[in-house]
Coordinates of C-alpha atoms in Angstrom, one line a residue:
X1 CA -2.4 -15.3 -1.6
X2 CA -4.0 -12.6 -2.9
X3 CA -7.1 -14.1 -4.2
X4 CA -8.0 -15.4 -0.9
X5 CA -8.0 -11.6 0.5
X6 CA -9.3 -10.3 -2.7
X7 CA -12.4 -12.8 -2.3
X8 CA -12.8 -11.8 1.0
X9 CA -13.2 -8.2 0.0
X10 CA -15.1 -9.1 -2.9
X11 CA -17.6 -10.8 -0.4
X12 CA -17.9 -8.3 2.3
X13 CA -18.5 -5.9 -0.6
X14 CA -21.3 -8.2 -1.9
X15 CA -23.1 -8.2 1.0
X16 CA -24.6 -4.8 0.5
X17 CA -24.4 -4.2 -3.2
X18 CA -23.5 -7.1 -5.9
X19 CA -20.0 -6.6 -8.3
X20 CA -19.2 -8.9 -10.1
X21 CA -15.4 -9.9 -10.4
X22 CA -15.2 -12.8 -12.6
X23 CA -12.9 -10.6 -14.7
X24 CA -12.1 -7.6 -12.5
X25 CA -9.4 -5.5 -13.9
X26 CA -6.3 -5.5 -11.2
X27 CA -3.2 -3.6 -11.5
X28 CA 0.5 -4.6 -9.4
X29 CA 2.5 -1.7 -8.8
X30 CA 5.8 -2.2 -7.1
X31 CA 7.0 1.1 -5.7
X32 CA 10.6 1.9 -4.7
X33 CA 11.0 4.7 -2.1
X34 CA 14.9 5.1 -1.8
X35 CA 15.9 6.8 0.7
X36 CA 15.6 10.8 0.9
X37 CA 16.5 14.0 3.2
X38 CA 14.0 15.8 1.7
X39 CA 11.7 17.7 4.1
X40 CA 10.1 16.8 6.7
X41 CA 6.7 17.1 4.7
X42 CA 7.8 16.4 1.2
X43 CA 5.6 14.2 -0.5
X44 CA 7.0 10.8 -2.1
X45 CA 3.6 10.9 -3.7
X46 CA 0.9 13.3 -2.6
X47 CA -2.5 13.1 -1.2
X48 CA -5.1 11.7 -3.4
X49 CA -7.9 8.9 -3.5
X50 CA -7.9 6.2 -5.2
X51 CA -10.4 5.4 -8.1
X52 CA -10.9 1.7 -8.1
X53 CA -13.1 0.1 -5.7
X54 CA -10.1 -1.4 -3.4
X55 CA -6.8 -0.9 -2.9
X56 CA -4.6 -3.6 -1.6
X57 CA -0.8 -2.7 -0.2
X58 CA 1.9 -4.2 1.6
X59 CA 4.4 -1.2 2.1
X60 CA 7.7 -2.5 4.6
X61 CA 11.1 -2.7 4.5
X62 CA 14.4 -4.9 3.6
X63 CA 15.1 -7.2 6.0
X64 CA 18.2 -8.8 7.1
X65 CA 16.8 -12.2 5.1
X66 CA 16.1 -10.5 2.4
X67 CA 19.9 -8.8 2.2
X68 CA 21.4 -12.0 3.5
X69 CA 20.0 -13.9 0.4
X70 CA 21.1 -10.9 -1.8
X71 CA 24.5 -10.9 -1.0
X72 CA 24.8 -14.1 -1.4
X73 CA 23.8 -14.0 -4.8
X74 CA 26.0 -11.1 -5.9
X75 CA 28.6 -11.0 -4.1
X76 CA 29.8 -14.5 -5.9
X77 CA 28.9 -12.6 -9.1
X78 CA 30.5 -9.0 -8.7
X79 CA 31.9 -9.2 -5.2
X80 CA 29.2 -6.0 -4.5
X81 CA 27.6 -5.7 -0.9
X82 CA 23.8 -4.8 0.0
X83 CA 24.9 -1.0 -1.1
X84 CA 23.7 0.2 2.2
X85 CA 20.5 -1.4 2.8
X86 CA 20.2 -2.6 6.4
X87 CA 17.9 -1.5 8.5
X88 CA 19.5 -1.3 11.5
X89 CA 18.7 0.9 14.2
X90 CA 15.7 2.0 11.8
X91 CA 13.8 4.6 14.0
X92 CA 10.4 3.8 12.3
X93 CA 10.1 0.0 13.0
X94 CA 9.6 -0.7 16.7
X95 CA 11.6 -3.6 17.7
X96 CA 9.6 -5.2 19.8
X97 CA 6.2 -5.7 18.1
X98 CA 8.2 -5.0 14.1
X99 CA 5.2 -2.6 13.6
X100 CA 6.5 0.0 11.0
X101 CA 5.8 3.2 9.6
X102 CA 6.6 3.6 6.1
X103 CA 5.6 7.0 5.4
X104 CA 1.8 6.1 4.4
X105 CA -0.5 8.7 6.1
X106 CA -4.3 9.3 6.0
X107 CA -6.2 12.6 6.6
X108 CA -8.5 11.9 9.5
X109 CA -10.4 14.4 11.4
X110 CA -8.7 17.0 10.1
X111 CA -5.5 16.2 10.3
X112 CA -2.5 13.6 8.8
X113 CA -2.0 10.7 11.0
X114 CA 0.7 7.7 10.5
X115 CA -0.7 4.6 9.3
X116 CA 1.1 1.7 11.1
X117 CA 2.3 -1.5 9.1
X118 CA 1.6 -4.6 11.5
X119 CA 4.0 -7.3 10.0
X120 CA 2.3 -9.9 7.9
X121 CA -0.5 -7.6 7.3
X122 CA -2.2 -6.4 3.8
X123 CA -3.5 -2.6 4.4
X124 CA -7.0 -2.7 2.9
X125 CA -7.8 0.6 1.1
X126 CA -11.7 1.8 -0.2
X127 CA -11.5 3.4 -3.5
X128 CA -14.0 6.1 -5.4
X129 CA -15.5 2.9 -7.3
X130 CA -16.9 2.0 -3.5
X131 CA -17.9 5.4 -2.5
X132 CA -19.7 6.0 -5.7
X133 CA -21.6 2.3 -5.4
X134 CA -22.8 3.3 -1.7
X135 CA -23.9 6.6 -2.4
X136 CA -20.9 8.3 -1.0
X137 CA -21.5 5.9 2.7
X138 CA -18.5 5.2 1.9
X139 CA -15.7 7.3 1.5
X140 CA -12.6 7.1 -0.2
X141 CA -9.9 8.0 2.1
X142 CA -7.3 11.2 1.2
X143 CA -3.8 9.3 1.8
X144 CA -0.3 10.5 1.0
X145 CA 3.4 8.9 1.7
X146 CA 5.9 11.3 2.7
X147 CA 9.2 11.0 1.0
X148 CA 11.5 12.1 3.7
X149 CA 12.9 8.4 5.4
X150 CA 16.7 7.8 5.7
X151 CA 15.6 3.9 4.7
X152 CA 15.0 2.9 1.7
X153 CA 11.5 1.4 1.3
X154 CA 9.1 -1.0 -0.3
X155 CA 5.5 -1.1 -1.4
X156 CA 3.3 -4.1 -3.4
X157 CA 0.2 -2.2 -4.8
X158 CA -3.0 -3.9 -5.9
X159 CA -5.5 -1.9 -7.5
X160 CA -8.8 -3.7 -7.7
X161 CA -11.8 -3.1 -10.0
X162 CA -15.1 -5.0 -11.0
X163 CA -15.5 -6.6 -14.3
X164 CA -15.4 -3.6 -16.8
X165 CA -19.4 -4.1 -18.1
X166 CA -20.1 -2.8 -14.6
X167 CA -21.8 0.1 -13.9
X168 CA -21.3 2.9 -11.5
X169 CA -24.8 4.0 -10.7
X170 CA -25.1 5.4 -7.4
X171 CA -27.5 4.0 -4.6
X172 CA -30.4 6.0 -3.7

């Protein structure tokens, strides 16, 4: 559930500096990347920060399960098929651990670097809200997702913000 890790954040966030989030603003984004032979460095969406204080994202994607159940559903409605959506033999998902990489990269040390998906696992991302509250301690990430993947892809987005009578001093 999503409150559970949002309270989690919440707390951890508390612990140096208090926000209150009894009516924090959130916004869900679900993003489609289809698939795409676009360059090698083309940008599905290009680098930036984000300005709330946490981002929350679970990028993967289909399954068989999740085609399997779709199928079903639609093939006894229009006779249709998953349209080309199986992942098999999908280069970015390592078969053994189902760690995937989904086109999300962050600029670190002066460079881009892949940022792995472990399955199961909500990436947990500091916005400008947070760096702006510590002072600039904390830093809000540069991040970008490249748009060039022959699979088509999947993100859940969660954009977290205190209640909106907070404000953003900065610590001294």
């Amino acid at each position: 559930h999503s409150s559970v890790v949002t309270e989690t954040v919440f707390r951890s966030i508390n612990s140096s500096t208090s926000l209150p989030h009894d009516k924090a603003m959130v916004t869900y984004n679900m993003v489609r990347y289809p698939p795409s032979s676009a360059r090698d460095d083309a940008f599905g969406i290009a680098d930036h920060t984000d300005w709330e204080a946490f981002t929350l994202l679970y990028p993967t994607y289909l399954h068989d399960k999740h085609l399997d159940w779709f199928e079903t559903q639609h093939s006894m409605v229009n006779g249709t098929s998953d349209g080309g959506l199986r992942q098999e033999g999908n280069p970015n998902i390592d078969p053994a651990s189902g760690i995937a990489f989904t086109g999300l990269e962050v600029w670190f040390r002066d460079r881009w670097v892949a940022v792995p998906h472990v399955p199961g696992a909500i990436i947990v991302n500091q916005g400008e809200m947070l760096s702006r509250l510590s002072g600039g301690m904390l830093k809000a990430p540069v991040h970008r997702v490249l748009a060039h993947n022959d699979f088509e892809r999947y993100s859940l987005v969660s954009f977290w913000a205190p209640n909106y009578d907070v404000v953003l001093d900065r610590k001294s």
